[in-house]
Coordinates of C-alpha atoms in Angstrom, one line a residue:
M30 CA -17.8 -14.4 -15.1
F31 CA -20.2 -15.4 -12.2
K32 CA -23.3 -16.9 -13.0
S33 CA -25.1 -16.3 -9.4
K34 CA -26.7 -13.5 -8.5
W35 CA -25.3 -9.8 -5.9
I36 CA -26.8 -10.2 -2.6
A37 CA -27.4 -7.2 -1.0
P38 CA -27.9 -5.5 2.7
H39 CA -31.8 -3.5 2.5
S40 CA -30.5 0.3 3.0
V41 CA -26.9 0.5 3.5
C42 CA -25.1 3.3 5.6
E43 CA -21.5 3.9 6.3
N44 CA -19.5 1.5 8.9
L45 CA -21.7 -1.2 8.3
H46 CA -20.8 -5.0 9.0
M47 CA -23.1 -7.8 7.4
L48 CA -23.6 -11.0 7.5
F49 CA -25.0 -13.6 4.6
S50 CA -25.5 -17.4 5.4
K51 CA -26.5 -20.2 3.2
K52 CA -27.1 -23.6 4.4
F53 CA -27.1 -27.0 1.9
N54 CA -27.1 -29.9 1.5
L55 CA -24.0 -32.0 0.2
G56 CA -23.6 -35.8 -0.9
T57 CA -20.8 -37.7 -1.6
F58 CA -18.3 -35.3 -4.3
N59 CA -14.2 -35.0 -4.9
S60 CA -13.4 -31.3 -5.3
A61 CA -15.0 -28.1 -4.3
V62 CA -14.1 -24.5 -5.5
I63 CA -16.0 -21.1 -4.6
R64 CA -15.5 -17.8 -6.4
I65 CA -16.1 -15.1 -4.3
T66 CA -16.1 -10.7 -4.1
A67 CA -18.0 -7.8 -2.4
D68 CA -18.0 -4.6 -2.1
D69 CA -15.7 -3.5 -0.4
Y70 CA -14.5 -6.7 1.4
Y71 CA -15.6 -9.9 2.7
K72 CA -14.2 -12.7 5.3
L73 CA -15.4 -16.2 4.4
Y74 CA -15.6 -19.0 7.1
I75 CA -17.2 -22.2 5.7
N76 CA -18.5 -25.0 8.7
G77 CA -16.8 -22.2 11.3
K78 CA -13.9 -22.5 9.8
Y79 CA -11.9 -19.1 8.6
V80 CA -10.6 -19.2 4.5
G81 CA -10.1 -16.5 3.5
E82 CA -10.8 -12.8 2.2
G83 CA -10.9 -10.0 0.2
P84 CA -11.1 -8.2 -2.8
A85 CA -8.8 -7.0 -3.2
P86 CA -9.8 -3.0 -4.2
S87 CA -10.6 -2.2 -7.5
Y88 CA -13.0 -0.2 -9.9
V89 CA -15.8 -1.4 -10.9
F90 CA -15.1 -2.4 -14.4
R91 CA -11.8 -3.9 -13.4
Y92 CA -13.8 -6.0 -10.1
R93 CA -11.1 -8.5 -8.8
F94 CA -12.6 -11.6 -7.3
N95 CA -10.9 -14.3 -5.6
E96 CA -11.1 -18.0 -5.7
Y97 CA -10.7 -21.3 -3.3
D98 CA -10.3 -24.8 -3.3
I99 CA -12.7 -25.3 0.0
T100 CA -13.0 -29.4 -0.6
D101 CA -11.4 -30.1 2.5
Y102 CA -14.1 -27.8 4.2
L103 CA -17.5 -29.0 3.0
H104 CA -18.1 -32.8 3.6
S105 CA -21.4 -34.7 3.6
G106 CA -24.3 -33.9 4.3
E107 CA -25.4 -30.3 5.9
N108 CA -22.7 -27.6 5.6
E109 CA -23.7 -23.7 6.2
I110 CA -21.6 -20.8 4.2
V111 CA -21.1 -17.2 6.8
V112 CA -19.6 -14.6 4.9
R113 CA -18.8 -11.4 7.1
A114 CA -19.1 -8.5 4.6
Y115 CA -18.4 -4.9 5.1
Y116 CA -19.4 -2.0 3.5
Q117 CA -16.8 1.6 4.9
G118 CA -19.0 4.3 2.9
L119 CA -16.2 6.8 3.2
T120 CA -14.3 8.5 0.0
N121 CA -10.2 7.9 1.4
R122 CA -7.6 6.3 -0.3
V123 CA -8.5 2.6 1.3
W124 CA -11.4 1.1 -0.9
V125 CA -13.7 2.0 -4.6
S126 CA -16.1 3.2 -1.7
G127 CA -18.9 5.7 -0.8
D128 CA -21.0 5.2 -3.6
N129 CA -23.3 2.5 -1.7
R130 CA -22.6 -0.2 -3.4
A131 CA -22.3 -3.0 -0.5
G132 CA -23.1 -7.1 -1.2
V133 CA -21.8 -10.0 -2.5
I134 CA -21.6 -12.5 -5.1
A135 CA -20.4 -16.2 -4.8
D136 CA -20.4 -19.1 -7.2
V137 CA -20.2 -22.8 -5.4
I138 CA -18.7 -25.1 -7.5
V139 CA -18.4 -28.8 -6.7
D140 CA -17.0 -31.4 -9.4
G141 CA -16.5 -28.3 -12.4
E142 CA -20.3 -28.4 -12.2
Y143 CA -22.1 -25.1 -11.3
L144 CA -24.2 -25.8 -7.7
F145 CA -25.6 -22.9 -6.5
G146 CA -23.9 -19.8 -5.1
T147 CA -26.6 -16.5 -3.9
D148 CA -29.3 -14.9 -4.4
S149 CA -32.7 -14.2 -2.4
S150 CA -32.6 -17.9 -0.8
W151 CA -29.2 -16.5 1.4
Q152 CA -29.6 -14.9 5.0
Y153 CA -28.8 -11.5 5.8
S154 CA -28.7 -10.4 8.9
K155 CA -26.5 -6.8 10.5
D156 CA -23.8 -7.1 12.8
T157 CA -25.0 -4.5 16.0
T158 CA -22.3 -5.5 17.6
F159 CA -19.9 -2.9 16.3
V160 CA -20.8 0.8 18.0
G161 CA -20.2 4.4 17.8
G162 CA -18.8 6.4 14.6
D163 CA -14.9 7.6 15.0
T164 CA -12.5 7.6 12.4
V165 CA -8.5 7.0 12.3
G166 CA -6.1 8.9 10.1
Y167 CA -6.9 10.4 7.0
E168 CA -11.1 8.6 7.5
T169 CA -9.0 5.8 6.3
A170 CA -10.8 3.2 8.7
F171 CA -13.7 3.6 11.6
L172 CA -12.5 2.6 14.7
E173 CA -14.4 -1.6 15.8
N174 CA -15.6 0.0 19.2
R175 CA -18.2 -3.4 20.2
D176 CA -20.7 -3.7 22.5
F177 CA -22.0 -7.7 23.0
T178 CA -24.4 -6.9 25.0
T179 CA -26.6 -6.7 22.1
I180 CA -26.8 -9.5 21.5
Q181 CA -27.3 -10.7 25.7
P182 CA -30.7 -10.4 26.7
A183 CA -31.3 -8.5 23.4
P184 CA -31.2 -10.8 20.6
Q185 CA -30.1 -9.8 16.7
P186 CA -32.4 -8.3 14.5
A187 CA -33.6 -11.1 12.8
P188 CA -32.1 -13.1 9.8
Q189 CA -34.3 -11.8 6.5
P190 CA -33.5 -12.8 3.2
A191 CA -30.9 -11.4 0.9
K192 CA -32.0 -8.7 -1.4
E193 CA -31.4 -9.8 -5.4
V194 CA -29.5 -6.5 -7.2
D195 CA -29.5 -5.9 -11.0
C196 CA -25.2 -6.1 -11.1
D197 CA -23.1 -4.4 -13.6
Y198 CA -19.9 -4.6 -12.4
T199 CA -17.3 -5.8 -15.2
F200 CA -15.3 -8.8 -13.0
D201 CA -11.1 -9.4 -13.8
T202 CA -11.2 -12.0 -16.4
E203 CA -9.0 -14.7 -13.4
P204 CA -9.3 -14.3 -10.4
F205 CA -6.3 -12.8 -8.0
A206 CA -4.6 -13.9 -4.9
P207 CA -6.0 -13.4 -1.6
V208 CA -3.4 -12.2 1.3
K209 CA -2.2 -14.5 3.4
V210 CA -3.7 -14.8 7.1
Y211 CA -2.1 -17.0 9.7
N212 CA -2.2 -16.8 13.6
L213 CA 0.2 -15.9 15.8
A214 CA -0.2 -16.3 20.0
A215 CA 0.9 -13.2 21.7
D216 CA 2.7 -13.7 25.5
I217 CA 0.9 -12.5 27.8
Q218 CA 2.1 -10.0 30.6
Q219 CA -0.8 -9.4 33.7
K220 CA -0.5 -6.7 36.2
G221 CA -3.0 -5.9 37.8
G222 CA -6.1 -5.3 35.3
R223 CA -3.5 -4.7 32.2
Y224 CA -2.8 -7.4 29.8
F225 CA 0.4 -6.0 27.9
C226 CA 1.6 -8.4 24.3
D227 CA 4.7 -7.9 22.2
F228 CA 4.5 -9.5 19.3
G229 CA 8.4 -8.9 19.0
R230 CA 8.4 -6.9 15.5
E231 CA 5.5 -5.1 13.4
Y232 CA 3.0 -7.0 11.5
V233 CA -0.1 -5.4 9.8
G234 CA -2.9 -7.4 10.7
T235 CA -6.6 -8.0 12.8
L236 CA -7.0 -8.8 16.9
M237 CA -8.6 -11.9 18.8
V238 CA -9.2 -11.3 22.3
K239 CA -11.0 -13.6 24.2
A240 CA -12.6 -12.6 27.6
T241 CA -14.3 -13.8 30.1
A242 CA -16.9 -11.2 32.8
N243 CA -19.0 -11.1 35.6
A244 CA -21.8 -9.6 34.8
D245 CA -23.1 -7.5 31.3
G246 CA -22.0 -4.5 31.4
K247 CA -17.9 -4.6 32.0
A248 CA -15.4 -3.6 29.6
I249 CA -12.4 -3.9 27.8
Y250 CA -9.9 -1.2 26.3
I251 CA -7.3 -2.8 23.8
R252 CA -4.6 -0.9 22.9
C253 CA -2.4 -1.3 19.9
A254 CA 0.9 0.4 19.3
E255 CA 4.0 1.2 16.9
E256 CA 6.5 1.4 20.3
L257 CA 6.6 1.7 24.2
D258 CA 5.9 5.7 25.7
I259 CA 9.0 6.4 27.9
D260 CA 6.9 4.7 31.1
G261 CA 7.5 1.5 28.6
R262 CA 3.4 1.4 28.1
P263 CA 2.6 0.6 24.0
R264 CA 1.6 4.3 23.1
F265 CA -1.3 4.1 21.1
D266 CA -1.6 7.9 20.3
M267 CA 0.2 6.9 17.6
R268 CA 2.8 9.3 16.1
C269 CA 1.9 9.2 12.3
G270 CA -1.4 10.3 13.3
V271 CA -3.4 7.5 14.6
R272 CA -5.0 7.2 17.9
Y273 CA -5.6 3.3 18.4
E274 CA -8.1 2.5 21.4
E275 CA -11.7 0.8 21.0
K276 CA -13.2 -0.3 24.0
C277 CA -15.2 -3.5 24.0
T278 CA -18.6 -3.5 26.1
L279 CA -18.8 -7.6 27.8
K280 CA -21.9 -9.8 28.3
K281 CA -21.6 -12.2 30.9
G282 CA -19.2 -15.6 30.6
E283 CA -17.3 -16.1 27.9
N284 CA -16.5 -12.7 25.2
T285 CA -15.0 -13.7 21.4
A286 CA -13.9 -10.0 20.2
E287 CA -12.8 -10.2 16.5
Q288 CA -11.5 -7.2 15.2
Y289 CA -12.4 -6.6 11.4
D290 CA -10.1 -4.4 9.5
Y291 CA -6.7 -4.6 10.1
K292 CA -4.0 -2.1 11.3
A293 CA -0.6 -1.8 12.1
M294 CA 0.7 -2.6 15.4
R295 CA 3.8 -4.0 17.7
Y296 CA 2.1 -3.7 21.1
V297 CA -0.9 -4.5 22.6
E298 CA -2.2 -3.5 25.8
I299 CA -5.6 -4.1 27.5
E300 CA -6.9 -3.0 30.2
A301 CA -10.1 -4.8 31.5
D302 CA -13.1 -3.9 34.9
D303 CA -12.5 -5.2 37.7
G304 CA -14.6 -9.0 37.1
V305 CA -12.7 -8.9 33.9
T306 CA -10.1 -11.5 33.1
V307 CA -8.1 -11.1 29.2
D308 CA -7.9 -15.4 28.2
G309 CA -6.1 -15.3 25.1
V310 CA -4.7 -12.5 22.0
T311 CA -4.4 -14.0 19.0
L312 CA -3.2 -12.0 15.9
A313 CA -4.2 -12.7 12.8
V314 CA -1.5 -11.3 10.7
R315 CA -1.5 -10.4 6.6
H316 CA 0.5 -9.5 3.8
F317 CA 0.4 -10.4 0.4
E318 CA 2.5 -14.0 -0.6
F319 CA 5.7 -13.7 -0.3
D320 CA 8.5 -16.2 -0.1
E321 CA 11.1 -15.4 2.1
N322 CA 13.9 -18.0 1.5
A323 CA 13.5 -16.2 -2.1
Q324 CA 16.0 -13.9 -2.1
N325 CA 18.8 -13.1 0.8
I326 CA 22.2 -11.4 0.2
S327 CA 25.8 -13.5 0.9
T328 CA 27.7 -10.5 2.9
D329 CA 30.8 -9.7 5.8
N330 CA 29.8 -6.0 5.8
E331 CA 27.0 -7.6 8.3
R332 CA 25.7 -3.9 8.2
L333 CA 24.0 -4.2 4.1
K334 CA 23.1 -7.3 5.7
T335 CA 21.7 -6.2 8.5
V336 CA 20.3 -2.8 6.2
F337 CA 18.5 -5.3 3.8
E338 CA 17.4 -7.9 5.8
L339 CA 15.4 -4.8 7.3
C340 CA 13.9 -3.5 4.0
K341 CA 13.2 -7.4 3.2
D342 CA 10.9 -7.4 6.6
T343 CA 9.1 -5.1 5.4
V344 CA 8.6 -5.3 2.0
H345 CA 7.5 -9.2 3.3
Y346 CA 5.2 -7.8 6.1
G347 CA 4.3 -4.7 5.0
V348 CA 3.1 -5.1 1.0
Q349 CA -0.6 -6.1 1.4
D350 CA -3.4 -6.7 -2.2
V351 CA -1.8 -3.4 -3.2
F352 CA 1.0 -1.8 -2.6
V353 CA 0.2 0.6 1.1
D354 CA 2.4 3.7 1.7
C355 CA 1.7 3.0 5.0
P356 CA -1.2 0.5 6.6
T357 CA -2.7 3.1 9.0
R358 CA -2.6 6.8 8.7
E359 CA -3.4 6.1 5.5
K360 CA -3.7 2.4 3.3
G361 CA -3.8 3.6 0.1
Q362 CA -1.6 2.7 -3.6
Y363 CA 0.2 5.7 -4.3
L364 CA 2.6 5.5 -7.3
G365 CA 5.4 7.2 -5.5
D366 CA 6.4 5.2 -2.9
T367 CA 4.7 2.3 -5.2
Y368 CA 7.5 2.6 -7.8
I369 CA 9.7 1.3 -4.5
A370 CA 8.0 -1.4 -3.2
A371 CA 6.9 -3.2 -6.2
F372 CA 10.5 -3.5 -7.9
A373 CA 11.7 -3.8 -4.4
H374 CA 8.6 -7.3 -4.6
Y375 CA 9.3 -8.3 -7.7
Y376 CA 13.3 -8.7 -7.3
L377 CA 12.4 -10.6 -3.9
T378 CA 10.1 -12.3 -5.0
N379 CA 10.0 -13.2 -8.8
D380 CA 6.7 -13.0 -8.4
C381 CA 5.0 -10.4 -11.1
R382 CA 1.4 -10.7 -10.1
L383 CA 0.8 -7.3 -8.3
L384 CA 3.1 -5.4 -9.9
K385 CA 1.0 -5.8 -12.7
K386 CA -2.3 -5.6 -11.3
A387 CA -0.9 -2.1 -9.7
L388 CA 0.5 -0.3 -12.9
C389 CA -3.6 -1.6 -14.3
D390 CA -5.1 0.3 -11.6
F391 CA -3.4 3.7 -12.2
A392 CA -4.1 3.0 -15.7
D393 CA -7.7 2.4 -14.6
S394 CA -8.0 5.5 -12.4
I395 CA -8.1 7.5 -16.0
R396 CA -11.4 6.3 -16.1
Y397 CA -12.8 6.1 -12.9
G398 CA -11.6 9.5 -11.9
G399 CA -10.9 11.9 -15.7
Q400 CA -7.4 11.7 -15.2
F401 CA -4.8 10.0 -14.1
L402 CA -4.5 10.1 -10.4
S403 CA -1.3 9.8 -7.9
V404 CA -2.9 7.3 -6.0
A405 CA -5.6 4.1 -6.7
P406 CA -7.4 2.1 -7.1
C407 CA -9.6 4.7 -4.5
A408 CA -12.5 7.1 -3.8
Y409 CA -10.1 9.6 -3.5
Q410 CA -8.9 11.5 -6.3
Q411 CA -5.1 13.0 -5.9
K412 CA -2.6 14.2 -8.5
I413 CA 1.1 14.5 -7.5
A414 CA 3.0 15.3 -11.0
D415 CA 6.0 13.8 -10.1
Y416 CA 4.5 10.5 -8.9
D417 CA 2.5 10.8 -12.0
L418 CA 5.5 11.3 -14.8
L419 CA 6.9 8.1 -13.3
Y420 CA 4.4 6.0 -14.5
P421 CA 5.9 5.7 -18.1
H422 CA 9.3 4.1 -16.9
M423 CA 7.4 2.3 -14.3
L424 CA 6.0 0.7 -17.1
L425 CA 8.9 -0.1 -19.2
K426 CA 10.9 -1.3 -16.2
Y427 CA 8.1 -3.8 -16.0
Y428 CA 8.2 -5.3 -19.5
R429 CA 12.0 -5.6 -19.5
L430 CA 11.6 -8.1 -16.5
T431 CA 9.2 -9.9 -17.2
G432 CA 9.0 -9.0 -21.4
D433 CA 5.0 -9.1 -21.0
S434 CA 4.3 -7.0 -24.4
K435 CA 0.8 -7.6 -24.5
T436 CA 1.1 -5.7 -20.9
L437 CA 3.2 -3.4 -22.3
K438 CA 0.7 -2.4 -25.6
S439 CA -2.7 -2.7 -23.4
L440 CA -0.9 -0.2 -20.9
T441 CA 0.8 2.8 -23.5
P442 CA -1.7 4.7 -23.9
A443 CA -2.2 5.6 -20.3
C444 CA 1.6 7.0 -20.9
E445 CA 0.1 9.1 -23.5
D446 CA -2.6 10.3 -21.6
I447 CA -0.2 11.4 -19.0
L448 CA 2.1 13.4 -21.6
S449 CA -1.5 14.7 -23.1
E450 CA -2.6 15.9 -19.8
Y451 CA 1.1 17.8 -18.8
E452 CA 1.0 19.2 -22.6
P453 CA -1.1 22.9 -22.0
F454 CA 2.0 23.6 -18.9
K455 CA 4.6 23.7 -21.9
N456 CA 6.9 26.4 -22.5
A457 CA 8.1 28.0 -25.9
D458 CA 11.4 25.3 -24.8
G459 CA 8.9 22.4 -24.6
L460 CA 9.7 22.4 -20.7
L461 CA 6.8 22.1 -18.1
E462 CA 5.8 25.8 -16.4
N463 CA 3.2 26.1 -13.9
V464 CA 2.0 23.0 -13.7
T465 CA -0.7 24.1 -11.5
S466 CA -3.6 21.5 -11.8
A467 CA -1.2 18.3 -9.8
W468 CA 1.3 19.2 -6.4
N469 CA 5.0 19.5 -7.6
L470 CA 6.1 17.7 -4.7
V471 CA 10.4 17.4 -4.8
D472 CA 10.2 15.9 -2.2
W473 CA 8.6 14.8 1.7
P474 CA 8.9 16.0 4.1
D475 CA 8.9 19.3 3.5
N476 CA 11.6 19.8 5.6
M477 CA 13.9 17.2 3.6
R478 CA 14.1 19.2 0.1
D479 CA 17.5 21.1 0.5
G480 CA 16.3 24.4 0.7
Y481 CA 15.1 23.3 -2.8
E482 CA 13.6 27.1 -4.9
Y483 CA 10.4 26.7 -6.8
S484 CA 11.0 29.9 -8.5
T485 CA 12.6 33.5 -8.5
G486 CA 9.0 34.6 -7.7
G487 CA 8.7 32.2 -4.2
S488 CA 6.2 31.1 -5.9
E489 CA 4.9 27.6 -3.4
E490 CA 4.8 24.7 -5.6
Y491 CA 5.0 26.2 -8.8
G492 CA 7.5 28.0 -11.8
L493 CA 9.6 26.7 -14.4
H494 CA 11.5 24.4 -12.0
S495 CA 14.1 20.9 -12.7
V496 CA 12.9 18.8 -10.6
I497 CA 9.0 18.7 -12.1
N498 CA 10.9 18.4 -15.9
A499 CA 13.5 16.2 -14.6
Y500 CA 10.7 13.2 -13.8
Y501 CA 9.3 14.8 -17.5
L502 CA 12.1 14.8 -19.1
F503 CA 12.6 11.0 -17.7
A504 CA 8.2 10.0 -19.3
V505 CA 9.2 11.3 -22.5
R506 CA 12.3 8.9 -22.5
S507 CA 10.5 6.0 -21.5
F508 CA 7.6 6.3 -23.8
E509 CA 9.9 7.3 -26.9
Q510 CA 11.2 3.7 -25.9
I511 CA 8.3 1.6 -25.5
C512 CA 7.1 3.1 -28.9
D513 CA 10.9 1.7 -30.7
L514 CA 9.4 -1.5 -28.9
L515 CA 6.2 -1.6 -30.1
G516 CA 7.1 -0.1 -33.5
K517 CA 4.9 3.1 -32.6
T518 CA 5.5 5.8 -34.6
Y519 CA 5.3 9.3 -32.4
K520 CA 7.5 12.4 -32.9
P521 CA 11.0 12.4 -31.1
Q522 CA 10.5 14.7 -28.7
Y523 CA 13.8 14.0 -26.2
N524 CA 17.1 15.6 -27.3
T525 CA 16.2 18.5 -27.8
L526 CA 14.0 19.0 -23.9
V527 CA 18.0 17.6 -23.3
A528 CA 19.2 20.5 -24.3
A529 CA 16.8 22.7 -23.2
F530 CA 16.4 21.4 -19.5
N531 CA 20.3 21.9 -19.8
R532 CA 20.4 25.4 -20.9
T533 CA 17.7 26.5 -18.7
F534 CA 19.2 24.7 -15.3
F535 CA 22.2 24.4 -16.0
D536 CA 24.2 26.7 -14.0
K537 CA 28.0 27.2 -16.5
N538 CA 29.7 28.8 -13.7
T539 CA 29.5 26.0 -10.3
G540 CA 28.1 23.5 -12.8
L541 CA 26.3 22.4 -11.2
Y542 CA 22.0 22.5 -11.7
V543 CA 20.4 25.1 -10.0
D544 CA 16.5 24.3 -8.9
C545 CA 14.6 26.2 -11.5
K546 CA 15.1 29.0 -14.4
G547 CA 17.6 32.2 -13.5
G548 CA 17.7 30.5 -9.6
K549 CA 20.9 30.7 -7.4
H550 CA 20.3 28.1 -5.6
S551 CA 21.0 24.3 -6.0
S552 CA 19.5 21.8 -4.1
V553 CA 20.9 17.9 -4.2
H554 CA 17.7 16.9 -5.5
S555 CA 18.6 19.4 -8.8
N556 CA 21.6 17.1 -9.4
I557 CA 20.8 14.1 -8.5
L558 CA 17.8 13.0 -11.7
P559 CA 19.4 14.5 -14.2
L560 CA 22.5 11.6 -12.7
A561 CA 20.3 9.2 -12.3
F562 CA 18.0 9.7 -15.6
G563 CA 20.8 10.5 -17.7
I564 CA 19.4 13.7 -18.7
C565 CA 23.4 14.9 -17.4
S566 CA 25.4 14.1 -20.0
A567 CA 29.1 12.5 -18.7
E568 CA 31.5 15.0 -19.3
K569 CA 29.2 17.1 -16.8
R570 CA 28.8 14.6 -14.4
D571 CA 31.9 15.3 -12.1
I572 CA 30.8 17.9 -10.0
P573 CA 27.1 17.4 -9.6
L574 CA 28.6 13.9 -8.4
N575 CA 31.2 15.2 -6.5
F576 CA 28.3 17.9 -4.7
L577 CA 26.2 14.9 -4.3
L578 CA 29.0 12.7 -2.0
K579 CA 29.8 15.7 -0.2
K580 CA 25.9 16.9 0.7
G581 CA 25.1 13.3 2.4
M582 CA 21.5 11.7 1.5
C583 CA 19.7 15.2 2.9
C584 CA 16.9 14.2 1.0
S585 CA 13.6 11.7 2.5
V586 CA 14.4 7.9 2.2
Y587 CA 11.8 7.9 -1.2
M588 CA 14.5 10.4 -2.9
A589 CA 16.9 7.6 -1.8
Y590 CA 16.7 5.8 -4.5
F591 CA 17.4 8.9 -6.9
Y592 CA 20.7 9.4 -5.1
L593 CA 21.6 5.9 -5.1
K594 CA 21.1 5.2 -8.6
A595 CA 23.0 8.7 -9.4
L596 CA 25.8 7.5 -7.8
C597 CA 25.4 3.7 -9.3
V598 CA 24.8 5.1 -13.2
C599 CA 28.5 7.2 -12.2
A600 CA 29.9 4.3 -12.1
H601 CA 30.5 4.6 -8.0
G602 CA 29.1 1.6 -6.8
D603 CA 31.3 1.8 -4.0
A604 CA 30.0 4.6 -2.8
A605 CA 26.1 3.8 -2.7
L606 CA 26.9 1.1 -0.7
D607 CA 29.0 2.9 1.6
M608 CA 25.8 5.3 1.4
I609 CA 23.5 2.7 2.5
T610 CA 25.3 1.8 5.6
S611 CA 26.7 4.6 6.6
E612 CA 25.5 5.6 10.2
S613 CA 24.9 9.2 9.8
E614 CA 21.5 10.4 10.3
C615 CA 20.2 10.4 7.0
C616 CA 20.1 5.9 7.7
W617 CA 19.0 2.9 7.3
L618 CA 20.9 2.3 10.9
N619 CA 19.9 4.8 11.3
M620 CA 16.0 3.7 11.7
I621 CA 17.7 0.4 14.1
K622 CA 18.8 2.3 16.0
E623 CA 15.4 3.3 17.2
G624 CA 14.0 0.3 17.4
A625 CA 12.6 0.1 13.7
T626 CA 11.3 -3.1 12.6
A627 CA 10.2 -1.8 9.6
T628 CA 11.8 0.9 7.3
F629 CA 9.9 4.0 8.9
E630 CA 8.9 7.5 6.5
A631 CA 11.7 9.0 7.7
W632 CA 15.3 8.4 8.6
G633 CA 13.9 9.3 12.4
K634 CA 11.0 9.4 14.3
E635 CA 11.6 12.7 15.3
Q636 CA 12.2 14.5 11.8
K637 CA 8.9 13.8 10.2
W638 CA 6.4 15.4 12.7
N639 CA 3.3 12.7 12.0
T640 CA 5.9 9.9 11.3
S641 CA 5.0 6.2 10.7
L642 CA 7.3 4.1 11.7
F643 CA 6.2 1.2 9.1
H644 CA 6.1 3.2 5.6
P645 CA 7.4 0.6 2.4
W646 CA 8.8 3.1 0.7
A647 CA 12.4 3.2 2.3
C648 CA 12.8 -0.3 0.8
A649 CA 15.5 1.7 -1.9
P650 CA 18.4 -0.5 -0.9
I651 CA 16.4 -3.4 -2.1
L652 CA 16.4 -1.9 -5.7
I653 CA 20.0 -0.4 -5.9
I654 CA 21.9 -4.2 -4.9
N655 CA 19.2 -6.0 -7.0
E656 CA 20.4 -3.5 -10.5
H657 CA 23.9 -3.1 -9.3
F658 CA 25.3 -6.3 -7.2
G659 CA 22.7 -8.4 -8.1
H660 CA 26.5 -10.6 -7.7
L661 CA 26.3 -10.2 -3.9
L662 CA 22.3 -11.9 -3.8
Y663 CA 21.4 -15.8 -4.3

């Protein structure tokens, strides 16, 4: 794929900011392209102008790269390429990091011919202005404290020839689309030594602050937030467990503090020492490519329109080069979150690239971790049974929407692996019992489980319980349907499992599904999934359906999709629309009432102890409207 050499720093450490550069002369030319990737990340500049950034997170055996048309960035004569690369080095949900793999590879192609690329003729230096090592979130990101006095009067280390290393990456077959990045200039309000910016809604991006100091050693303190506190100042110690406060120590004169890693924010406060003026604040907004006119809703129901636009904006601005669960605390691609966000993104844009990538990422996790992982691609290895068992249907649904039989066939072995992983937990009836190898989530946060009972013995998260088995039946049915489509032989299990499920969990006395074998408690969750997944026969639907209608949506924003789906499957679409536009505590209008410009992690700010205020997993209305009310869309 690449003709050039992988170039790397001379030594690798956590939180390493690297500078790679190359000057070259160019004669007359018609077109030019650069193919580039890095580990963990790069930002590309040509002749001082920003070009793009990437790559999308990926495993080394299917490593993503980007390609840019750079014709307009180059000119005849001397040119310079600068790559600001970054190696985080942490085992978290963001990148496949912590492996001492760092560096850059790039090919420059002019007029269709390879001209040059990365090798030891490139210059390398470390950016020593980044100081400190505090992390935020679940060790998701390093705070970017800066000290610009390291470059005046003391110079940074002199550039050295880059180090060539053997490259054992297997690159993807085609370049992947980079995120879109564009600048928003802030309207700054000043009061004394404090500067305040409100960008009008929550975005994901990076800040650039320009400041002038009258002496070396003066400082500014940059604080970012999703909301304001009771005093009207940015709540930078955010309720999601992230504290966005960073210090920049300035040199005398003009300074430009350009942050590298992205944050989610709406508000910014900058506190400046005496003798410092803040001259400008710019937010470089970033998200995956999104045509905001691709899909809209036509309805006289203003509440429905408001909810639709909230969810649409969340997908628009929240989806990055993976389907992040939130762009603050985790920045990870969890399969359950992806199930909602990926199809919402597809419906809104008719663009399947990111959805297909996510399906490949999760399948690739088997090779990386030795088992199917519920968050991928990243170095952190986590298993959530409910999420794992959604994968076969996610793949099947992708095929039904796109007709991409090649991807369906290539990823079907991942479905087989998932079912094989859960085989040891099958009881004599074929149902799953005491699944201890993975978190039995049911719902999140745990106060949204409607008193769910895992077992009559008081076991925490284990036992013979209904939710995990409903997901298991959903996975088996989806796999069997995939096999039918591919003409693949298999041993039918689904009908037998349905009979066992109903024998075990359906209470003939109440007409409801109970949470666990031998239990008496019936949660909404235990009745949502049999209806949504078609496990409950048509003649037995009425009582569970009325139970759901009476109880309301007393579940999480994630489980809300399956709740609404259950109503629609049972021909109660009007009731589903009523739930979407409800003004109860558990509704999207409640988020808006609390100031949301993106969907929250929970129905309200106080409903979860560490609520993220930017969580695309809450975009179920997009899916429901597309799947059952397409006549409202244009």
